[in-house]
């Protein structure tokens, strides 16, 4: 992890998205798997904003691996909808961390399509051994460290 990287005050990000044909079924409703792709985009951009870019992962072999996904599908998004995916680092443990996500309407932020929480494990490749959560995160966000 890039230790010279200046972390933001709050570990959160918002990402604009649009619903395309490949995201939907024949009725124009977003597939459940498409929401997971959107979550992946938001998670990757959050990691980059917190100094853990895809390039950094490739260089160091230190990667976040999804251990658990909990998702609530609240309303159907539809073809052509403009969305906002929000991602926020929620909790830091020894080798795990939790991120929460919401996907809302870009024009009506009160219209929530999904809520999601992912449990991530920090892993060193190629061995696949668990590693400690980045120390820069623990230093920058002590309020998120689980007791």
Tab-separated table of C-alpha atoms in Angstrom:
chain	number	residue	atom	x	y	z
A	1	UNK	CA	0.000	0.000	0.000
A	2	UNK	CA	1.267	3.418	-0.914
A	3	UNK	CA	2.240	4.924	2.459
A	4	UNK	CA	2.852	8.381	0.945
A	5	UNK	CA	-0.773	8.530	-0.210
A	6	UNK	CA	-2.898	11.150	1.604
A	7	UNK	CA	-6.096	9.464	2.805
A	8	UNK	CA	-9.420	11.341	2.781
A	9	UNK	CA	-10.988	12.414	6.083
A	10	UNK	CA	-13.913	10.073	5.514
A	11	UNK	CA	-13.488	6.617	3.955
A	12	UNK	CA	-16.362	6.875	1.490
A	13	UNK	CA	-16.968	7.503	-2.175
A	14	UNK	CA	-19.855	7.978	-4.612
A	15	UNK	CA	-19.784	6.731	-8.191
A	16	UNK	CA	-22.200	7.715	-10.974
A	17	UNK	CA	-23.549	4.774	-12.989
A	18	UNK	CA	-26.044	4.223	-15.780
A	19	UNK	CA	-28.186	1.162	-16.484
A	20	UNK	CA	-27.341	-0.337	-19.897
A	21	UNK	CA	-29.041	-3.072	-21.939
A	22	UNK	CA	-26.582	-5.708	-20.719
A	23	UNK	CA	-27.615	-4.911	-17.118
A	24	UNK	CA	-31.259	-5.820	-17.725
A	25	UNK	CA	-33.647	-8.620	-18.586
A	26	UNK	CA	-36.188	-8.565	-21.444
A	27	UNK	CA	-38.465	-6.348	-19.331
A	28	UNK	CA	-35.784	-3.702	-18.861
A	29	UNK	CA	-35.286	-4.492	-15.136
A	30	UNK	CA	-31.764	-4.719	-13.720
A	31	UNK	CA	-30.512	-8.287	-13.076
A	32	UNK	CA	-29.348	-9.079	-9.552
A	33	UNK	CA	-25.869	-9.915	-10.855
A	34	UNK	CA	-25.594	-6.460	-12.463
A	35	UNK	CA	-25.937	-4.870	-9.022
A	36	UNK	CA	-22.967	-6.925	-7.857
A	37	UNK	CA	-20.931	-5.608	-10.795
A	38	UNK	CA	-21.902	-2.072	-9.758
A	39	UNK	CA	-20.824	-2.841	-6.181
A	40	UNK	CA	-17.502	-4.111	-7.565
A	41	UNK	CA	-16.976	-0.826	-9.426
A	42	UNK	CA	-17.702	1.213	-6.290
A	43	UNK	CA	-15.477	-1.036	-4.143
A	44	UNK	CA	-12.567	-0.756	-6.585
A	45	UNK	CA	-12.894	3.024	-6.705
A	46	UNK	CA	-13.133	3.239	-2.899
A	47	UNK	CA	-9.971	1.150	-2.558
A	48	UNK	CA	-8.178	3.441	-5.026
A	49	UNK	CA	-9.361	6.529	-3.120
A	50	UNK	CA	-7.891	4.926	0.027
A	51	UNK	CA	-4.492	4.303	-1.595
A	52	UNK	CA	-5.070	0.707	-2.708
A	53	UNK	CA	-5.416	1.000	-6.491
A	54	UNK	CA	-5.606	-1.920	-8.891
A	55	UNK	CA	-2.052	-1.080	-9.963
A	56	UNK	CA	-0.904	-1.220	-6.335
A	57	UNK	CA	-2.621	-4.589	-5.873
A	58	UNK	CA	-0.935	-5.944	-8.985
A	59	UNK	CA	2.470	-4.610	-7.901
A	60	UNK	CA	2.338	-5.905	-4.299
A	61	UNK	CA	0.089	-8.960	-4.624
A	62	UNK	CA	-1.878	-7.713	-1.610
A	63	UNK	CA	-5.559	-7.929	-2.554
A	64	UNK	CA	-9.003	-7.718	-0.951
A	65	UNK	CA	-11.053	-10.897	-1.351
A	66	UNK	CA	-14.821	-11.038	-0.870
A	67	UNK	CA	-15.659	-13.393	2.022
A	68	UNK	CA	-19.348	-12.531	2.357
A	69	UNK	CA	-21.970	-10.425	0.586
A	70	UNK	CA	-25.305	-9.470	2.117
A	71	UNK	CA	-27.595	-7.633	-0.281
A	72	UNK	CA	-31.151	-6.365	0.002
A	73	UNK	CA	-32.939	-5.683	-3.283
A	74	UNK	CA	-35.396	-2.940	-2.395
A	75	UNK	CA	-36.681	-1.537	-5.714
A	76	UNK	CA	-36.046	-2.443	-9.350
A	77	UNK	CA	-33.789	-0.114	-11.326
A	78	UNK	CA	-34.594	0.015	-15.021
A	79	UNK	CA	-32.955	0.487	-18.370
A	80	UNK	CA	-31.623	4.026	-18.780
A	81	UNK	CA	-31.787	4.920	-15.076
A	82	UNK	CA	-28.953	7.082	-13.805
A	83	UNK	CA	-27.689	5.755	-10.474
A	84	UNK	CA	-25.313	6.654	-7.671
A	85	UNK	CA	-23.349	3.889	-5.961
A	86	UNK	CA	-22.065	4.884	-2.529
A	87	UNK	CA	-19.391	2.875	-0.746
A	88	UNK	CA	-18.118	3.383	2.801
A	89	UNK	CA	-15.559	1.589	4.922
A	90	UNK	CA	-17.503	0.502	8.022
A	91	UNK	CA	-15.235	-1.560	10.256
A	92	UNK	CA	-11.640	-2.739	10.465
A	93	UNK	CA	-10.656	-6.025	12.067
A	94	UNK	CA	-7.300	-7.812	12.108
A	95	UNK	CA	-7.458	-9.290	8.573
A	96	UNK	CA	-11.051	-8.429	7.631
A	97	UNK	CA	-12.862	-5.213	6.877
A	98	UNK	CA	-16.479	-4.361	6.108
A	99	UNK	CA	-17.790	-2.034	3.424
A	100	UNK	CA	-21.377	-0.835	3.054
A	101	UNK	CA	-22.947	0.075	-0.268
A	102	UNK	CA	-26.137	1.711	-1.419
A	103	UNK	CA	-27.299	2.222	-4.961
A	104	UNK	CA	-29.775	5.060	-5.336
A	105	UNK	CA	-31.375	7.099	-8.080
A	106	UNK	CA	-29.167	9.969	-9.256
A	107	UNK	CA	-32.241	12.192	-9.530
A	108	UNK	CA	-34.051	10.969	-6.395
A	109	UNK	CA	-31.507	10.121	-3.654
A	110	UNK	CA	-34.342	8.889	-1.407
A	111	UNK	CA	-35.077	6.118	-3.958
A	112	UNK	CA	-32.830	3.256	-2.827
A	113	UNK	CA	-32.500	0.252	-5.123
A	114	UNK	CA	-30.136	-1.880	-3.044
A	115	UNK	CA	-28.276	-1.959	0.257
A	116	UNK	CA	-25.274	-4.216	0.593
A	117	UNK	CA	-22.545	-5.088	3.097
A	118	UNK	CA	-19.445	-6.986	2.088
A	119	UNK	CA	-16.923	-8.623	4.375
A	120	UNK	CA	-13.484	-8.525	2.794
A	121	UNK	CA	-10.329	-10.428	3.735
A	122	UNK	CA	-6.885	-9.027	2.975
A	123	UNK	CA	-4.868	-11.736	1.182
A	124	UNK	CA	-1.293	-11.975	-0.110
A	125	UNK	CA	-1.017	-13.577	-3.557
A	126	UNK	CA	0.031	-15.986	-4.912
A	127	UNK	CA	0.007	-17.958	-1.638
A	128	UNK	CA	-3.468	-16.769	-0.644
A	129	UNK	CA	-2.458	-16.207	2.978
A	130	UNK	CA	-4.497	-13.735	5.041
A	131	UNK	CA	-2.653	-10.521	5.895
A	132	UNK	CA	-3.355	-7.628	8.230
A	133	UNK	CA	-5.651	-4.857	7.064
A	134	UNK	CA	-3.520	-2.002	5.689
A	135	UNK	CA	-1.909	-0.202	8.668
A	136	UNK	CA	-2.452	3.169	6.989
A	137	UNK	CA	-6.202	2.564	7.288
A	138	UNK	CA	-5.918	1.642	10.962
A	139	UNK	CA	-3.923	4.846	11.590
A	140	UNK	CA	-6.254	7.077	9.572
A	141	UNK	CA	-9.537	5.602	10.829
A	142	UNK	CA	-9.042	4.396	14.423
A	143	UNK	CA	-12.770	4.890	15.087
A	144	UNK	CA	-13.459	1.967	12.713
A	145	UNK	CA	-11.258	-0.566	14.535
A	146	UNK	CA	-13.398	-3.327	16.022
A	147	UNK	CA	-12.930	-3.838	19.767
